[in-house]
């Protein structure tokens, strides 16, 4: 099952920058992964490129997890499900976020691209109650980030941005080269900071909360460096 998914998603095999170590799963875990992929395929059927991206993020997160001592199974599943609610039309996404009580302190139409992870993290536990809360946290945080990211959060966040199906912009190429070489904290920091630069370079709306997270991370990293 896993090899078929990899072969279909990455016809040329796993890229060298992800390393060559493959995960070892139990039969139950393999069966569950297959079920989550099937559910994602049904949910994202209207958006085949989004499905391919989700499967690729799952594989990328899995390999990154191995490199950084994170549970590869939880990383794989988080990646598979992370864009579950991306299928919603923009207006429905905003409406659903309001129904779920998501409040980012600004008009939600300004931050609609950030909402899908938060929506999925609140809706999916009812469907996949067997999964632990850390999966939903990682999915919730994969767009906006957080000043207190867990290792799983960081793996999913980074995997979303650098998975092999992404067009290799200069920043993405640079980030991929850091996998397994930089610490996970430094890799996340690079990806998060580059994301802010991209928003500014493209003259897009920058959610004020992103600056708050950035400043908290700056201060935390400075404090650690000063020890």
PDB file of C-alpha atoms in Angstrom:
ATOM      1  CA  UNK A   1       0.000   0.000   0.000  1.00  0.00           C
ATOM      2  CA  UNK A   2       2.625   2.510   1.035  1.00  0.00           C
ATOM      3  CA  UNK A   3       4.891   1.784  -1.932  1.00  0.00           C
ATOM      4  CA  UNK A   4       1.962   2.180  -4.332  1.00  0.00           C
ATOM      5  CA  UNK A   5       1.135   5.561  -2.843  1.00  0.00           C
ATOM      6  CA  UNK A   6       4.756   6.670  -3.066  1.00  0.00           C
ATOM      7  CA  UNK A   7       5.117   5.425  -6.641  1.00  0.00           C
ATOM      8  CA  UNK A   8       1.946   7.194  -7.713  1.00  0.00           C
ATOM      9  CA  UNK A   9       2.725  10.442  -5.900  1.00  0.00           C
ATOM     10  CA  UNK A  10       6.479  10.512  -6.531  1.00  0.00           C
ATOM     11  CA  UNK A  11       7.080   8.536  -9.773  1.00  0.00           C
ATOM     12  CA  UNK A  12      10.814   9.165  -9.545  1.00  0.00           C
ATOM     13  CA  UNK A  13      11.006   8.012  -5.945  1.00  0.00           C
ATOM     14  CA  UNK A  14      11.708   9.938  -2.769  1.00  0.00           C
ATOM     15  CA  UNK A  15      14.010  12.924  -3.384  1.00  0.00           C
ATOM     16  CA  UNK A  16      17.536  12.656  -2.035  1.00  0.00           C
ATOM     17  CA  UNK A  17      17.100  15.638   0.274  1.00  0.00           C
ATOM     18  CA  UNK A  18      14.591  13.626   2.336  1.00  0.00           C
ATOM     19  CA  UNK A  19      17.080  10.860   3.056  1.00  0.00           C
ATOM     20  CA  UNK A  20      16.718   7.190   2.318  1.00  0.00           C
ATOM     21  CA  UNK A  21      15.320   5.826   5.585  1.00  0.00           C
ATOM     22  CA  UNK A  22      11.862   4.303   5.216  1.00  0.00           C
ATOM     23  CA  UNK A  23       9.362   3.927   8.085  1.00  0.00           C
ATOM     24  CA  UNK A  24       8.443   0.636   9.669  1.00  0.00           C
ATOM     25  CA  UNK A  25       4.723   0.331  10.334  1.00  0.00           C
ATOM     26  CA  UNK A  26       2.548  -2.344  11.879  1.00  0.00           C
ATOM     27  CA  UNK A  27      -0.154  -3.979   9.781  1.00  0.00           C
ATOM     28  CA  UNK A  28      -2.777  -2.006  11.670  1.00  0.00           C
ATOM     29  CA  UNK A  29      -0.990   1.264  10.955  1.00  0.00           C
ATOM     30  CA  UNK A  30      -0.673   0.430   7.257  1.00  0.00           C
ATOM     31  CA  UNK A  31      -4.370  -0.391   7.128  1.00  0.00           C
ATOM     32  CA  UNK A  32      -5.234   2.876   8.860  1.00  0.00           C
ATOM     33  CA  UNK A  33      -3.040   4.934   6.522  1.00  0.00           C
ATOM     34  CA  UNK A  34      -4.799   3.342   3.571  1.00  0.00           C
ATOM     35  CA  UNK A  35      -8.184   4.252   5.094  1.00  0.00           C
ATOM     36  CA  UNK A  36      -7.173   7.878   5.721  1.00  0.00           C
ATOM     37  CA  UNK A  37      -5.881   8.186   2.162  1.00  0.00           C
ATOM     38  CA  UNK A  38      -9.121   6.761   0.812  1.00  0.00           C
ATOM     39  CA  UNK A  39     -11.136   9.212   2.904  1.00  0.00           C
ATOM     40  CA  UNK A  40      -8.989  12.109   1.676  1.00  0.00           C
ATOM     41  CA  UNK A  41      -9.405  10.925  -1.922  1.00  0.00           C
ATOM     42  CA  UNK A  42     -13.170  11.006  -1.524  1.00  0.00           C
ATOM     43  CA  UNK A  43     -13.182  14.385   0.220  1.00  0.00           C
ATOM     44  CA  UNK A  44     -10.804  16.034  -2.253  1.00  0.00           C
ATOM     45  CA  UNK A  45     -12.156  14.363  -5.395  1.00  0.00           C
ATOM     46  CA  UNK A  46     -13.141  17.765  -6.880  1.00  0.00           C
ATOM     47  CA  UNK A  47      -9.528  18.900  -6.481  1.00  0.00           C
ATOM     48  CA  UNK A  48      -7.135  16.171  -7.668  1.00  0.00           C
ATOM     49  CA  UNK A  49      -4.076  18.430  -7.430  1.00  0.00           C
ATOM     50  CA  UNK A  50      -4.958  19.172  -3.801  1.00  0.00           C
ATOM     51  CA  UNK A  51      -5.210  15.442  -3.132  1.00  0.00           C
ATOM     52  CA  UNK A  52      -1.815  14.822  -4.739  1.00  0.00           C
ATOM     53  CA  UNK A  53      -0.380  17.624  -2.615  1.00  0.00           C
ATOM     54  CA  UNK A  54      -1.901  16.141   0.548  1.00  0.00           C
ATOM     55  CA  UNK A  55      -0.474  12.690  -0.149  1.00  0.00           C
ATOM     56  CA  UNK A  56       2.890  14.271  -0.908  1.00  0.00           C
ATOM     57  CA  UNK A  57       2.821  16.255   2.336  1.00  0.00           C
ATOM     58  CA  UNK A  58       2.041  13.030   4.190  1.00  0.00           C
ATOM     59  CA  UNK A  59       5.043  11.282   2.665  1.00  0.00           C
ATOM     60  CA  UNK A  60       7.299  14.294   3.205  1.00  0.00           C
ATOM     61  CA  UNK A  61       6.220  14.695   6.832  1.00  0.00           C
ATOM     62  CA  UNK A  62       6.772  10.977   7.396  1.00  0.00           C
ATOM     63  CA  UNK A  63      10.370  11.103   6.109  1.00  0.00           C
ATOM     64  CA  UNK A  64      11.097  14.336   7.960  1.00  0.00           C
ATOM     65  CA  UNK A  65       9.711  12.795  11.144  1.00  0.00           C
ATOM     66  CA  UNK A  66      12.183   9.941  10.878  1.00  0.00           C
ATOM     67  CA  UNK A  67      15.042  12.417  10.488  1.00  0.00           C
ATOM     68  CA  UNK A  68      13.974  14.440  13.525  1.00  0.00           C
ATOM     69  CA  UNK A  69      12.812  11.765  15.943  1.00  0.00           C
ATOM     70  CA  UNK A  70       9.092  12.432  15.543  1.00  0.00           C
ATOM     71  CA  UNK A  71       6.453   9.707  15.201  1.00  0.00           C
ATOM     72  CA  UNK A  72       6.292   9.066  11.422  1.00  0.00           C
ATOM     73  CA  UNK A  73       2.814   7.557  11.596  1.00  0.00           C
ATOM     74  CA  UNK A  74       1.302  10.664  13.206  1.00  0.00           C
ATOM     75  CA  UNK A  75       3.218  12.857  10.776  1.00  0.00           C
ATOM     76  CA  UNK A  76       1.986  10.857   7.782  1.00  0.00           C
ATOM     77  CA  UNK A  77      -1.638  10.969   8.899  1.00  0.00           C
ATOM     78  CA  UNK A  78      -1.467  14.680   9.738  1.00  0.00           C
ATOM     79  CA  UNK A  79      -0.127  15.372   6.264  1.00  0.00           C
ATOM     80  CA  UNK A  80      -2.814  13.299   4.568  1.00  0.00           C
ATOM     81  CA  UNK A  81      -5.596  15.158   6.378  1.00  0.00           C
ATOM     82  CA  UNK A  82      -4.114  18.654   6.667  1.00  0.00           C
ATOM     83  CA  UNK A  83      -5.976  20.156   3.679  1.00  0.00           C
ATOM     84  CA  UNK A  84      -9.251  18.315   4.253  1.00  0.00           C
ATOM     85  CA  UNK A  85     -11.317  21.525   4.360  1.00  0.00           C
ATOM     86  CA  UNK A  86      -9.506  23.173   1.453  1.00  0.00           C
ATOM     87  CA  UNK A  87     -12.293  21.858  -0.755  1.00  0.00           C
ATOM     88  CA  UNK A  88     -14.722  24.417   0.688  1.00  0.00           C
ATOM     89  CA  UNK A  89     -15.550  27.439  -1.497  1.00  0.00           C
ATOM     90  CA  UNK A  90     -14.240  30.707  -0.074  1.00  0.00           C
ATOM     91  CA  UNK A  91     -17.568  32.013   1.181  1.00  0.00           C
ATOM     92  CA  UNK A  92     -18.505  28.684   2.757  1.00  0.00           C
ATOM     93  CA  UNK A  93     -15.094  28.499   4.422  1.00  0.00           C
ATOM     94  CA  UNK A  94     -15.650  31.881   6.035  1.00  0.00           C
ATOM     95  CA  UNK A  95     -19.192  30.957   7.038  1.00  0.00           C
ATOM     96  CA  UNK A  96     -18.084  27.636   8.540  1.00  0.00           C
ATOM     97  CA  UNK A  97     -15.271  29.314  10.465  1.00  0.00           C
ATOM     98  CA  UNK A  98     -17.777  31.678  12.015  1.00  0.00           C
ATOM     99  CA  UNK A  99     -20.089  28.784  12.880  1.00  0.00           C
ATOM    100  CA  UNK A 100     -17.186  27.082  14.653  1.00  0.00           C
ATOM    101  CA  UNK A 101     -16.341  30.215  16.629  1.00  0.00           C
ATOM    102  CA  UNK A 102     -13.021  30.895  14.947  1.00  0.00           C
ATOM    103  CA  UNK A 103     -12.062  34.476  15.707  1.00  0.00           C
ATOM    104  CA  UNK A 104      -8.744  35.898  14.526  1.00  0.00           C
ATOM    105  CA  UNK A 105      -9.563  39.477  15.454  1.00  0.00           C
ATOM    106  CA  UNK A 106      -9.936  40.642  11.856  1.00  0.00           C
ATOM    107  CA  UNK A 107     -12.523  40.251   9.116  1.00  0.00           C
ATOM    108  CA  UNK A 108     -12.255  36.572   8.203  1.00  0.00           C
ATOM    109  CA  UNK A 109     -12.461  37.409   4.510  1.00  0.00           C
ATOM    110  CA  UNK A 110      -8.959  38.886   4.860  1.00  0.00           C
ATOM    111  CA  UNK A 111      -7.497  35.643   6.173  1.00  0.00           C
ATOM    112  CA  UNK A 112      -9.600  33.031   4.371  1.00  0.00           C
ATOM    113  CA  UNK A 113      -6.524  31.105   3.124  1.00  0.00           C
ATOM    114  CA  UNK A 114      -5.577  30.463   6.772  1.00  0.00           C
ATOM    115  CA  UNK A 115      -8.924  29.019   7.829  1.00  0.00           C
ATOM    116  CA  UNK A 116      -8.989  25.527   6.339  1.00  0.00           C
ATOM    117  CA  UNK A 117      -6.603  23.988   8.871  1.00  0.00           C
ATOM    118  CA  UNK A 118      -8.503  25.478  11.780  1.00  0.00           C
ATOM    119  CA  UNK A 119     -11.803  24.242  10.376  1.00  0.00           C
ATOM    120  CA  UNK A 120     -10.516  20.709   9.810  1.00  0.00           C
ATOM    121  CA  UNK A 121      -8.961  20.570  13.274  1.00  0.00           C
ATOM    122  CA  UNK A 122     -12.362  21.293  14.809  1.00  0.00           C
ATOM    123  CA  UNK A 123     -14.476  19.083  12.561  1.00  0.00           C
ATOM    124  CA  UNK A 124     -12.407  15.944  12.011  1.00  0.00           C
ATOM    125  CA  UNK A 125     -12.094  14.690  15.615  1.00  0.00           C
ATOM    126  CA  UNK A 126     -15.753  13.667  15.421  1.00  0.00           C
ATOM    127  CA  UNK A 127     -15.018  11.537  12.365  1.00  0.00           C
ATOM    128  CA  UNK A 128     -11.591  10.210  13.318  1.00  0.00           C
ATOM    129  CA  UNK A 129     -11.877  10.029  17.070  1.00  0.00           C
ATOM    130  CA  UNK A 130      -9.135   7.429  17.295  1.00  0.00           C
ATOM    131  CA  UNK A 131      -6.471  10.010  16.453  1.00  0.00           C
ATOM    132  CA  UNK A 132      -4.767  11.934  19.270  1.00  0.00           C
ATOM    133  CA  UNK A 133      -5.081  15.656  19.832  1.00  0.00           C
ATOM    134  CA  UNK A 134      -1.553  16.311  18.610  1.00  0.00           C
ATOM    135  CA  UNK A 135      -2.693  15.508  15.067  1.00  0.00           C
ATOM    136  CA  UNK A 136      -5.439  18.126  15.223  1.00  0.00           C
ATOM    137  CA  UNK A 137      -3.058  20.664  16.709  1.00  0.00           C
ATOM    138  CA  UNK A 138      -0.589  20.125  13.868  1.00  0.00           C
ATOM    139  CA  UNK A 139      -3.365  20.507  11.302  1.00  0.00           C
ATOM    140  CA  UNK A 140      -4.706  23.599  13.070  1.00  0.00           C
ATOM    141  CA  UNK A 141      -1.275  25.239  13.044  1.00  0.00           C
ATOM    142  CA  UNK A 142      -0.050  24.294   9.585  1.00  0.00           C
ATOM    143  CA  UNK A 143      -1.088  27.595   7.980  1.00  0.00           C
ATOM    144  CA  UNK A 144      -0.573  30.259  10.625  1.00  0.00           C
ATOM    145  CA  UNK A 145       2.018  28.621  12.830  1.00  0.00           C
ATOM    146  CA  UNK A 146       2.374  29.315  16.538  1.00  0.00           C
ATOM    147  CA  UNK A 147       5.004  30.595  18.931  1.00  0.00           C
ATOM    148  CA  UNK A 148       4.951  27.261  20.791  1.00  0.00           C
ATOM    149  CA  UNK A 149       5.166  24.721  17.984  1.00  0.00           C
ATOM    150  CA  UNK A 150       5.601  21.071  18.919  1.00  0.00           C
ATOM    151  CA  UNK A 151       8.012  18.936  16.864  1.00  0.00           C
ATOM    152  CA  UNK A 152       5.044  17.381  15.046  1.00  0.00           C
ATOM    153  CA  UNK A 153       3.610  20.856  14.374  1.00  0.00           C
ATOM    154  CA  UNK A 154       6.906  21.945  12.832  1.00  0.00           C
ATOM    155  CA  UNK A 155       7.271  18.824  10.716  1.00  0.00           C
ATOM    156  CA  UNK A 156       3.809  19.253   9.168  1.00  0.00           C
ATOM    157  CA  UNK A 157       4.234  23.014   8.703  1.00  0.00           C
ATOM    158  CA  UNK A 158       7.550  22.587   6.893  1.00  0.00           C
ATOM    159  CA  UNK A 159       6.423  19.557   4.870  1.00  0.00           C
ATOM    160  CA  UNK A 160       3.471  21.547   3.560  1.00  0.00           C
ATOM    161  CA  UNK A 161       5.799  24.171   2.161  1.00  0.00           C
ATOM    162  CA  UNK A 162       8.596  22.047   0.702  1.00  0.00           C
ATOM    163  CA  UNK A 163       6.961  18.813  -0.489  1.00  0.00           C
ATOM    164  CA  UNK A 164       8.358  17.696  -3.884  1.00  0.00           C
ATOM    165  CA  UNK A 165       5.290  18.649  -5.935  1.00  0.00           C
ATOM    166  CA  UNK A 166       5.768  22.311  -5.021  1.00  0.00           C
ATOM    167  CA  UNK A 167       7.403  24.424  -7.715  1.00  0.00           C
ATOM    168  CA  UNK A 168      11.045  24.803  -6.629  1.00  0.00           C
ATOM    169  CA  UNK A 169      11.350  28.518  -5.934  1.00  0.00           C
ATOM    170  CA  UNK A 170      14.723  29.660  -4.594  1.00  0.00           C
ATOM    171  CA  UNK A 171      13.469  29.761  -1.006  1.00  0.00           C
ATOM    172  CA  UNK A 172      12.043  26.247  -1.272  1.00  0.00           C
ATOM    173  CA  UNK A 173      15.286  24.904  -2.731  1.00  0.00           C
ATOM    174  CA  UNK A 174      17.181  26.469   0.164  1.00  0.00           C
ATOM    175  CA  UNK A 175      14.770  25.030   2.720  1.00  0.00           C
ATOM    176  CA  UNK A 176      14.969  21.536   1.247  1.00  0.00           C
ATOM    177  CA  UNK A 177      18.749  21.582   1.570  1.00  0.00           C
ATOM    178  CA  UNK A 178      18.370  22.166   5.313  1.00  0.00           C
ATOM    179  CA  UNK A 179      16.341  19.004   5.969  1.00  0.00           C
ATOM    180  CA  UNK A 180      18.318  16.683   8.207  1.00  0.00           C
ATOM    181  CA  UNK A 181      21.163  19.201   8.465  1.00  0.00           C
ATOM    182  CA  UNK A 182      19.640  22.110  10.373  1.00  0.00           C
ATOM    183  CA  UNK A 183      17.800  21.534  13.630  1.00  0.00           C
ATOM    184  CA  UNK A 184      14.039  21.199  13.291  1.00  0.00           C
ATOM    185  CA  UNK A 185      13.606  24.462  15.176  1.00  0.00           C
ATOM    186  CA  UNK A 186      15.931  26.288  12.768  1.00  0.00           C
ATOM    187  CA  UNK A 187      14.289  24.688   9.752  1.00  0.00           C
ATOM    188  CA  UNK A 188      10.844  25.796  10.903  1.00  0.00           C
ATOM    189  CA  UNK A 189      12.150  29.282  11.657  1.00  0.00           C
ATOM    190  CA  UNK A 190      13.583  29.553   8.144  1.00  0.00           C
ATOM    191  CA  UNK A 191      10.341  28.416   6.524  1.00  0.00           C
ATOM    192  CA  UNK A 192       8.185  30.635   8.709  1.00  0.00           C
ATOM    193  CA  UNK A 193      10.363  33.705   8.089  1.00  0.00           C
ATOM    194  CA  UNK A 194      10.579  33.034   4.352  1.00  0.00           C
ATOM    195  CA  UNK A 195       6.785  32.786   4.283  1.00  0.00           C
ATOM    196  CA  UNK A 196       6.471  36.268   5.749  1.00  0.00           C
ATOM    197  CA  UNK A 197       8.976  37.588   3.213  1.00  0.00           C
ATOM    198  CA  UNK A 198       6.933  36.029   0.404  1.00  0.00           C
ATOM    199  CA  UNK A 199       3.734  37.724   1.599  1.00  0.00           C
ATOM    200  CA  UNK A 200       5.519  41.087   1.747  1.00  0.00           C
ATOM    201  CA  UNK A 201       7.262  40.599  -1.607  1.00  0.00           C
ATOM    202  CA  UNK A 202       3.951  39.817  -3.291  1.00  0.00           C
ATOM    203  CA  UNK A 203       2.258  42.780  -1.595  1.00  0.00           C
ATOM    204  CA  UNK A 204      -0.432  40.658   0.049  1.00  0.00           C
ATOM    205  CA  UNK A 205      -2.337  41.226   3.270  1.00  0.00           C
ATOM    206  CA  UNK A 206      -0.230  40.132   6.244  1.00  0.00           C
ATOM    207  CA  UNK A 207      -2.300  38.962   9.184  1.00  0.00           C
ATOM    208  CA  UNK A 208      -1.247  40.981  12.273  1.00  0.00           C
ATOM    209  CA  UNK A 209      -1.156  37.803  14.365  1.00  0.00           C
ATOM    210  CA  UNK A 210       1.673  36.557  12.162  1.00  0.00           C
ATOM    211  CA  UNK A 211       3.815  39.468  13.327  1.00  0.00           C
ATOM    212  CA  UNK A 212       2.997  38.648  16.943  1.00  0.00           C
ATOM    213  CA  UNK A 213       4.119  35.049  16.404  1.00  0.00           C
ATOM    214  CA  UNK A 214       7.251  36.273  14.625  1.00  0.00           C
ATOM    215  CA  UNK A 215       8.183  38.583  17.486  1.00  0.00           C
ATOM    216  CA  UNK A 216       7.571  35.884  20.099  1.00  0.00           C
ATOM    217  CA  UNK A 217       9.810  33.512  18.164  1.00  0.00           C
ATOM    218  CA  UNK A 218      12.521  36.169  17.847  1.00  0.00           C
ATOM    219  CA  UNK A 219      12.518  36.771  21.576  1.00  0.00           C
ATOM    220  CA  UNK A 220      12.440  33.049  22.413  1.00  0.00           C
ATOM    221  CA  UNK A 221      15.304  32.275  20.045  1.00  0.00           C
ATOM    222  CA  UNK A 222      17.276  35.193  21.408  1.00  0.00           C
ATOM    223  CA  UNK A 223      16.754  33.992  24.969  1.00  0.00           C
ATOM    224  CA  UNK A 224      17.922  30.487  24.075  1.00  0.00           C
ATOM    225  CA  UNK A 225      20.961  31.839  22.279  1.00  0.00           C
ATOM    226  CA  UNK A 226      21.872  33.918  25.317  1.00  0.00           C
ATOM    227  CA  UNK A 227      22.020  30.950  27.666  1.00  0.00           C
TER     228      UNK A 227
END
